[in-house]
Amino acid sequence: MSATVVVCDSCCCGNAKKGHNIVPIDFLNKSWEKYKLGNEVNLRISTCLGPCNMHNVSLLKTENENIWLGNLGTEEHYESIIEWAIQTSRNDQNVELSPILLSKVFDYDGDTDGIIS
């Protein structure tokens, strides 16, 4: 199973001057290396994903679905994304989101073709 985690780190997301929490890019990159996730779950740090009103946005993309997460702001949010990626890398079935991430899911119908190939 191939999956991708896309994390926005652009004009709004991660911008402390706008009152948003910093996106822990180094922590994510190191975790991807530590757990050797790159072969099964790609990590992409992106410019604007579109839904800026949800600041600190991430997209979890699998063959079956796009899961949009917004208003991420704590270390626990990003640790839960890492745990989702670990479980996804080990499992061909759909992995359930943790309760902390379920509360951050939102619908977005924007175009993702330019984001993920």
JSON list of N, CA and C in Angstrom, two decimals, residues 60-116:
[
{"chain": "A", "resi": 60, "resn": "LEU", "atom": "N", "xyz": [-3.80, 13.29, 4.62]},
{"chain": "A", "resi": 60, "resn": "LEU", "atom": "CA", "xyz": [-3.40, 11.89, 4.64]},
{"chain": "A", "resi": 60, "resn": "LEU", "atom": "C", "xyz": [-4.05, 11.24, 3.43]},
{"chain": "A", "resi": 61, "resn": "LYS", "atom": "N", "xyz": [-3.24, 10.81, 2.50]},
{"chain": "A", "resi": 61, "resn": "LYS", "atom": "CA", "xyz": [-3.76, 10.29, 1.24]},
{"chain": "A", "resi": 61, "resn": "LYS", "atom": "C", "xyz": [-3.39, 8.82, 1.09]},
{"chain": "A", "resi": 62, "resn": "THR", "atom": "N", "xyz": [-4.43, 8.01, 0.87]},
{"chain": "A", "resi": 62, "resn": "THR", "atom": "CA", "xyz": [-4.22, 6.60, 0.58]},
{"chain": "A", "resi": 62, "resn": "THR", "atom": "C", "xyz": [-4.84, 6.31, -0.79]},
{"chain": "A", "resi": 63, "resn": "GLU", "atom": "N", "xyz": [-4.74, 5.07, -1.21]},
{"chain": "A", "resi": 63, "resn": "GLU", "atom": "CA", "xyz": [-5.35, 4.69, -2.48]},
{"chain": "A", "resi": 63, "resn": "GLU", "atom": "C", "xyz": [-6.86, 4.85, -2.44]},
{"chain": "A", "resi": 64, "resn": "ASN", "atom": "N", "xyz": [-7.45, 4.80, -1.25]},
{"chain": "A", "resi": 64, "resn": "ASN", "atom": "CA", "xyz": [-8.90, 4.81, -1.11]},
{"chain": "A", "resi": 64, "resn": "ASN", "atom": "C", "xyz": [-9.50, 6.14, -0.70]},
{"chain": "A", "resi": 65, "resn": "GLU", "atom": "N", "xyz": [-8.71, 7.03, -0.10]},
{"chain": "A", "resi": 65, "resn": "GLU", "atom": "CA", "xyz": [-9.32, 8.26, 0.41]},
{"chain": "A", "resi": 65, "resn": "GLU", "atom": "C", "xyz": [-8.30, 9.36, 0.67]},
{"chain": "A", "resi": 66, "resn": "ASN", "atom": "N", "xyz": [-8.84, 10.57, 0.77]},
{"chain": "A", "resi": 66, "resn": "ASN", "atom": "CA", "xyz": [-8.09, 11.74, 1.22]},
{"chain": "A", "resi": 66, "resn": "ASN", "atom": "C", "xyz": [-8.68, 12.15, 2.56]},
{"chain": "A", "resi": 67, "resn": "ILE", "atom": "N", "xyz": [-7.85, 12.25, 3.57]},
{"chain": "A", "resi": 67, "resn": "ILE", "atom": "CA", "xyz": [-8.30, 12.67, 4.90]},
{"chain": "A", "resi": 67, "resn": "ILE", "atom": "C", "xyz": [-7.64, 14.01, 5.19]},
{"chain": "A", "resi": 68, "resn": "TRP", "atom": "N", "xyz": [-8.47, 15.04, 5.29]},
{"chain": "A", "resi": 68, "resn": "TRP", "atom": "CA", "xyz": [-7.98, 16.39, 5.57]},
{"chain": "A", "resi": 68, "resn": "TRP", "atom": "C", "xyz": [-8.03, 16.64, 7.07]},
{"chain": "A", "resi": 69, "resn": "LEU", "atom": "N", "xyz": [-6.94, 17.16, 7.61]},
{"chain": "A", "resi": 69, "resn": "LEU", "atom": "CA", "xyz": [-6.84, 17.51, 9.03]},
{"chain": "A", "resi": 69, "resn": "LEU", "atom": "C", "xyz": [-6.51, 18.98, 9.13]},
{"chain": "A", "resi": 70, "resn": "GLY", "atom": "N", "xyz": [-7.17, 19.69, 10.03]},
{"chain": "A", "resi": 70, "resn": "GLY", "atom": "CA", "xyz": [-6.88, 21.10, 10.20]},
{"chain": "A", "resi": 70, "resn": "GLY", "atom": "C", "xyz": [-6.83, 21.50, 11.66]},
{"chain": "A", "resi": 71, "resn": "ASN", "atom": "N", "xyz": [-6.30, 22.69, 11.90]},
{"chain": "A", "resi": 71, "resn": "ASN", "atom": "CA", "xyz": [-6.13, 23.23, 13.24]},
{"chain": "A", "resi": 71, "resn": "ASN", "atom": "C", "xyz": [-5.25, 22.32, 14.10]},
{"chain": "A", "resi": 72, "resn": "LEU", "atom": "N", "xyz": [-4.22, 21.77, 13.47]},
{"chain": "A", "resi": 72, "resn": "LEU", "atom": "CA", "xyz": [-3.25, 20.96, 14.22]},
{"chain": "A", "resi": 72, "resn": "LEU", "atom": "C", "xyz": [-2.33, 21.91, 14.97]},
{"chain": "A", "resi": 73, "resn": "GLY", "atom": "N", "xyz": [-2.05, 21.59, 16.21]},
{"chain": "A", "resi": 73, "resn": "GLY", "atom": "CA", "xyz": [-1.23, 22.54, 16.93]},
{"chain": "A", "resi": 73, "resn": "GLY", "atom": "C", "xyz": [-0.40, 21.97, 18.06]},
{"chain": "A", "resi": 74, "resn": "THR", "atom": "N", "xyz": [-0.65, 20.72, 18.40]},
{"chain": "A", "resi": 74, "resn": "THR", "atom": "CA", "xyz": [0.11, 20.15, 19.52]},
{"chain": "A", "resi": 74, "resn": "THR", "atom": "C", "xyz": [1.04, 19.05, 19.03]},
{"chain": "A", "resi": 75, "resn": "GLU", "atom": "N", "xyz": [2.00, 18.75, 19.85]},
{"chain": "A", "resi": 75, "resn": "GLU", "atom": "CA", "xyz": [2.92, 17.65, 19.53]},
{"chain": "A", "resi": 75, "resn": "GLU", "atom": "C", "xyz": [2.14, 16.34, 19.39]},
{"chain": "A", "resi": 76, "resn": "GLU", "atom": "N", "xyz": [1.10, 16.20, 20.21]},
{"chain": "A", "resi": 76, "resn": "GLU", "atom": "CA", "xyz": [0.29, 14.99, 20.17]},
{"chain": "A", "resi": 76, "resn": "GLU", "atom": "C", "xyz": [-0.38, 14.81, 18.80]},
{"chain": "A", "resi": 77, "resn": "HIS", "atom": "N", "xyz": [-0.79, 15.90, 18.16]},
{"chain": "A", "resi": 77, "resn": "HIS", "atom": "CA", "xyz": [-1.38, 15.80, 16.82]},
{"chain": "A", "resi": 77, "resn": "HIS", "atom": "C", "xyz": [-0.38, 15.17, 15.85]},
{"chain": "A", "resi": 78, "resn": "TYR", "atom": "N", "xyz": [0.83, 15.69, 15.85]},
{"chain": "A", "resi": 78, "resn": "TYR", "atom": "CA", "xyz": [1.85, 15.20, 14.91]},
{"chain": "A", "resi": 78, "resn": "TYR", "atom": "C", "xyz": [2.34, 13.80, 15.27]},
{"chain": "A", "resi": 79, "resn": "GLU", "atom": "N", "xyz": [2.41, 13.49, 16.57]},
{"chain": "A", "resi": 79, "resn": "GLU", "atom": "CA", "xyz": [2.74, 12.12, 16.97]},
{"chain": "A", "resi": 79, "resn": "GLU", "atom": "C", "xyz": [1.68, 11.15, 16.49]},
{"chain": "A", "resi": 80, "resn": "SER", "atom": "N", "xyz": [0.42, 11.57, 16.50]},
{"chain": "A", "resi": 80, "resn": "SER", "atom": "CA", "xyz": [-0.67, 10.72, 16.02]},
{"chain": "A", "resi": 80, "resn": "SER", "atom": "C", "xyz": [-0.59, 10.51, 14.52]},
{"chain": "A", "resi": 81, "resn": "ILE", "atom": "N", "xyz": [-0.15, 11.53, 13.78]},
{"chain": "A", "resi": 81, "resn": "ILE", "atom": "CA", "xyz": [0.06, 11.37, 12.34]},
{"chain": "A", "resi": 81, "resn": "ILE", "atom": "C", "xyz": [1.18, 10.36, 12.10]},
{"chain": "A", "resi": 82, "resn": "ILE", "atom": "N", "xyz": [2.24, 10.45, 12.88]},
{"chain": "A", "resi": 82, "resn": "ILE", "atom": "CA", "xyz": [3.35, 9.49, 12.75]},
{"chain": "A", "resi": 82, "resn": "ILE", "atom": "C", "xyz": [2.86, 8.08, 13.06]},
{"chain": "A", "resi": 83, "resn": "GLU", "atom": "N", "xyz": [2.07, 7.93, 14.10]},
{"chain": "A", "resi": 83, "resn": "GLU", "atom": "CA", "xyz": [1.53, 6.61, 14.45]},
{"chain": "A", "resi": 83, "resn": "GLU", "atom": "C", "xyz": [0.63, 6.08, 13.33]},
{"chain": "A", "resi": 84, "resn": "TRP", "atom": "N", "xyz": [-0.17, 6.96, 12.73]},
{"chain": "A", "resi": 84, "resn": "TRP", "atom": "CA", "xyz": [-1.00, 6.55, 11.59]},
{"chain": "A", "resi": 84, "resn": "TRP", "atom": "C", "xyz": [-0.11, 6.05, 10.45]},
{"chain": "A", "resi": 85, "resn": "ALA", "atom": "N", "xyz": [0.98, 6.77, 10.19]},
{"chain": "A", "resi": 85, "resn": "ALA", "atom": "CA", "xyz": [1.90, 6.38, 9.12]},
{"chain": "A", "resi": 85, "resn": "ALA", "atom": "C", "xyz": [2.57, 5.04, 9.42]},
{"chain": "A", "resi": 86, "resn": "ILE", "atom": "N", "xyz": [2.97, 4.83, 10.66]},
{"chain": "A", "resi": 86, "resn": "ILE", "atom": "CA", "xyz": [3.58, 3.56, 11.05]},
{"chain": "A", "resi": 86, "resn": "ILE", "atom": "C", "xyz": [2.59, 2.41, 10.83]},
{"chain": "A", "resi": 87, "resn": "GLN", "atom": "N", "xyz": [1.37, 2.58, 11.31]},
{"chain": "A", "resi": 87, "resn": "GLN", "atom": "CA", "xyz": [0.36, 1.53, 11.15]},
{"chain": "A", "resi": 87, "resn": "GLN", "atom": "C", "xyz": [0.03, 1.31, 9.67]},
{"chain": "A", "resi": 88, "resn": "THR", "atom": "N", "xyz": [-0.05, 2.38, 8.92]},
{"chain": "A", "resi": 88, "resn": "THR", "atom": "CA", "xyz": [-0.34, 2.27, 7.49]},
{"chain": "A", "resi": 88, "resn": "THR", "atom": "C", "xyz": [0.78, 1.53, 6.77]},
{"chain": "A", "resi": 89, "resn": "SER", "atom": "N", "xyz": [2.03, 1.79, 7.17]},
{"chain": "A", "resi": 89, "resn": "SER", "atom": "CA", "xyz": [3.17, 1.13, 6.51]},
{"chain": "A", "resi": 89, "resn": "SER", "atom": "C", "xyz": [3.20, -0.38, 6.77]},
{"chain": "A", "resi": 90, "resn": "ARG", "atom": "N", "xyz": [2.56, -0.81, 7.84]},
{"chain": "A", "resi": 90, "resn": "ARG", "atom": "CA", "xyz": [2.58, -2.22, 8.23]},
{"chain": "A", "resi": 90, "resn": "ARG", "atom": "C", "xyz": [1.31, -2.98, 7.83]},
{"chain": "A", "resi": 91, "resn": "ASN", "atom": "N", "xyz": [0.35, -2.27, 7.30]},
{"chain": "A", "resi": 91, "resn": "ASN", "atom": "CA", "xyz": [-0.97, -2.83, 7.14]},
{"chain": "A", "resi": 91, "resn": "ASN", "atom": "C", "xyz": [-1.56, -2.45, 5.79]},
{"chain": "A", "resi": 92, "resn": "ASP", "atom": "N", "xyz": [-2.12, -3.40, 5.07]},
{"chain": "A", "resi": 92, "resn": "ASP", "atom": "CA", "xyz": [-2.76, -3.09, 3.80]},
{"chain": "A", "resi": 92, "resn": "ASP", "atom": "C", "xyz": [-4.21, -2.64, 3.97]},
{"chain": "A", "resi": 93, "resn": "GLN", "atom": "N", "xyz": [-4.73, -2.71, 5.16]},
{"chain": "A", "resi": 93, "resn": "GLN", "atom": "CA", "xyz": [-6.11, -2.30, 5.42]},
{"chain": "A", "resi": 93, "resn": "GLN", "atom": "C", "xyz": [-6.14, -0.83, 5.81]},
{"chain": "A", "resi": 94, "resn": "ASN", "atom": "N", "xyz": [-7.34, -0.27, 5.79]},
{"chain": "A", "resi": 94, "resn": "ASN", "atom": "CA", "xyz": [-7.50, 1.12, 6.23]},
{"chain": "A", "resi": 94, "resn": "ASN", "atom": "C", "xyz": [-7.22, 1.22, 7.72]},
{"chain": "A", "resi": 95, "resn": "VAL", "atom": "N", "xyz": [-6.36, 2.12, 8.08]},
{"chain": "A", "resi": 95, "resn": "VAL", "atom": "CA", "xyz": [-6.00, 2.35, 9.47]},
{"chain": "A", "resi": 95, "resn": "VAL", "atom": "C", "xyz": [-6.91, 3.43, 10.03]},
{"chain": "A", "resi": 96, "resn": "GLU", "atom": "N", "xyz": [-7.46, 3.17, 11.19]},
{"chain": "A", "resi": 96, "resn": "GLU", "atom": "CA", "xyz": [-8.34, 4.16, 11.82]},
{"chain": "A", "resi": 96, "resn": "GLU", "atom": "C", "xyz": [-7.50, 5.28, 12.43]},
{"chain": "A", "resi": 97, "resn": "LEU", "atom": "N", "xyz": [-8.06, 6.47, 12.38]},
{"chain": "A", "resi": 97, "resn": "LEU", "atom": "CA", "xyz": [-7.41, 7.62, 13.01]},
{"chain": "A", "resi": 97, "resn": "LEU", "atom": "C", "xyz": [-7.61, 7.57, 14.52]},
{"chain": "A", "resi": 98, "resn": "SER", "atom": "N", "xyz": [-6.66, 8.11, 15.24]},
{"chain": "A", "resi": 98, "resn": "SER", "atom": "CA", "xyz": [-6.80, 8.24, 16.68]},
{"chain": "A", "resi": 98, "resn": "SER", "atom": "C", "xyz": [-7.91, 9.26, 16.98]},
{"chain": "A", "resi": 99, "resn": "PRO", "atom": "N", "xyz": [-8.51, 9.19, 18.16]},
{"chain": "A", "resi": 99, "resn": "PRO", "atom": "CA", "xyz": [-9.56, 10.15, 18.50]},
{"chain": "A", "resi": 99, "resn": "PRO", "atom": "C", "xyz": [-9.11, 11.61, 18.39]},
{"chain": "A", "resi": 100, "resn": "ILE", "atom": "N", "xyz": [-7.85, 11.88, 18.73]},
{"chain": "A", "resi": 100, "resn": "ILE", "atom": "CA", "xyz": [-7.38, 13.27, 18.66]},
{"chain": "A", "resi": 100, "resn": "ILE", "atom": "C", "xyz": [-7.34, 13.76, 17.22]},
{"chain": "A", "resi": 101, "resn": "LEU", "atom": "N", "xyz": [-7.06, 12.88, 16.27]},
{"chain": "A", "resi": 101, "resn": "LEU", "atom": "CA", "xyz": [-7.08, 13.28, 14.86]},
{"chain": "A", "resi": 101, "resn": "LEU", "atom": "C", "xyz": [-8.49, 13.28, 14.30]},
{"chain": "A", "resi": 102, "resn": "LEU", "atom": "N", "xyz": [-9.33, 12.37, 14.74]},
{"chain": "A", "resi": 102, "resn": "LEU", "atom": "CA", "xyz": [-10.72, 12.36, 14.27]},
{"chain": "A", "resi": 102, "resn": "LEU", "atom": "C", "xyz": [-11.39, 13.70, 14.53]},
{"chain": "A", "resi": 103, "resn": "SER", "atom": "N", "xyz": [-11.04, 14.33, 15.63]},
{"chain": "A", "resi": 103, "resn": "SER", "atom": "CA", "xyz": [-11.64, 15.63, 15.96]},
{"chain": "A", "resi": 103, "resn": "SER", "atom": "C", "xyz": [-11.13, 16.75, 15.07]},
{"chain": "A", "resi": 104, "resn": "LYS", "atom": "N", "xyz": [-10.11, 16.49, 14.26]},
{"chain": "A", "resi": 104, "resn": "LYS", "atom": "CA", "xyz": [-9.51, 17.51, 13.39]},
{"chain": "A", "resi": 104, "resn": "LYS", "atom": "C", "xyz": [-9.85, 17.30, 11.91]},
{"chain": "A", "resi": 105, "resn": "VAL", "atom": "N", "xyz": [-10.63, 16.28, 11.60]},
{"chain": "A", "resi": 105, "resn": "VAL", "atom": "CA", "xyz": [-10.99, 15.98, 10.21]},
{"chain": "A", "resi": 105, "resn": "VAL", "atom": "C", "xyz": [-11.99, 17.01, 9.70]},
{"chain": "A", "resi": 106, "resn": "PHE", "atom": "N", "xyz": [-11.80, 17.44, 8.45]},
{"chain": "A", "resi": 106, "resn": "PHE", "atom": "CA", "xyz": [-12.77, 18.32, 7.80]},
{"chain": "A", "resi": 106, "resn": "PHE", "atom": "C", "xyz": [-12.88, 17.93, 6.33]},
{"chain": "A", "resi": 107, "resn": "ASP", "atom": "N", "xyz": [-13.98, 18.34, 5.73]},
{"chain": "A", "resi": 107, "resn": "ASP", "atom": "CA", "xyz": [-14.21, 18.07, 4.31]},
{"chain": "A", "resi": 107, "resn": "ASP", "atom": "C", "xyz": [-13.62, 19.19, 3.48]},
{"chain": "A", "resi": 108, "resn": "TYR", "atom": "N", "xyz": [-12.97, 18.81, 2.40]},
{"chain": "A", "resi": 108, "resn": "TYR", "atom": "CA", "xyz": [-12.41, 19.78, 1.46]},
{"chain": "A", "resi": 108, "resn": "TYR", "atom": "C", "xyz": [-12.45, 19.17, 0.07]},
{"chain": "A", "resi": 109, "resn": "ASP", "atom": "N", "xyz": [-13.03, 19.89, -0.84]},
{"chain": "A", "resi": 109, "resn": "ASP", "atom": "CA", "xyz": [-13.17, 19.39, -2.21]},
{"chain": "A", "resi": 109, "resn": "ASP", "atom": "C", "xyz": [-12.18, 20.02, -3.16]},
{"chain": "A", "resi": 110, "resn": "GLY", "atom": "N", "xyz": [-11.15, 20.65, -2.64]},
{"chain": "A", "resi": 110, "resn": "GLY", "atom": "CA", "xyz": [-10.16, 21.31, -3.50]},
{"chain": "A", "resi": 110, "resn": "GLY", "atom": "C", "xyz": [-9.38, 20.31, -4.34]},
{"chain": "A", "resi": 111, "resn": "ASP", "atom": "N", "xyz": [-8.76, 20.82, -5.35]},
{"chain": "A", "resi": 111, "resn": "ASP", "atom": "CA", "xyz": [-7.96, 20.01, -6.28]},
{"chain": "A", "resi": 111, "resn": "ASP", "atom": "C", "xyz": [-6.66, 19.59, -5.62]},
{"chain": "A", "resi": 112, "resn": "THR", "atom": "N", "xyz": [-6.39, 18.29, -5.63]},
{"chain": "A", "resi": 112, "resn": "THR", "atom": "CA", "xyz": [-5.13, 17.79, -5.06]},
{"chain": "A", "resi": 112, "resn": "THR", "atom": "C", "xyz": [-4.19, 17.26, -6.13]},
{"chain": "A", "resi": 113, "resn": "ASP", "atom": "N", "xyz": [-4.56, 17.38, -7.39]},
{"chain": "A", "resi": 113, "resn": "ASP", "atom": "CA", "xyz": [-3.72, 16.83, -8.45]},
{"chain": "A", "resi": 113, "resn": "ASP", "atom": "C", "xyz": [-2.33, 17.45, -8.48]},
{"chain": "A", "resi": 114, "resn": "GLY", "atom": "N", "xyz": [-2.22, 18.73, -8.20]},
{"chain": "A", "resi": 114, "resn": "GLY", "atom": "CA", "xyz": [-0.92, 19.39, -8.20]},
{"chain": "A", "resi": 114, "resn": "GLY", "atom": "C", "xyz": [-0.11, 19.10, -6.95]},
{"chain": "A", "resi": 115, "resn": "ILE", "atom": "N", "xyz": [-0.78, 18.62, -5.92]},
{"chain": "A", "resi": 115, "resn": "ILE", "atom": "CA", "xyz": [-0.13, 18.36, -4.64]},
{"chain": "A", "resi": 115, "resn": "ILE", "atom": "C", "xyz": [0.50, 16.97, -4.63]},
{"chain": "A", "resi": 116, "resn": "ILE", "atom": "N", "xyz": [-0.22, 16.01, -5.13]},
{"chain": "A", "resi": 116, "resn": "ILE", "atom": "CA", "xyz": [0.20, 14.62, -5.06]},
{"chain": "A", "resi": 116, "resn": "ILE", "atom": "C", "xyz": [0.17, 14.03, -6.46]}
]
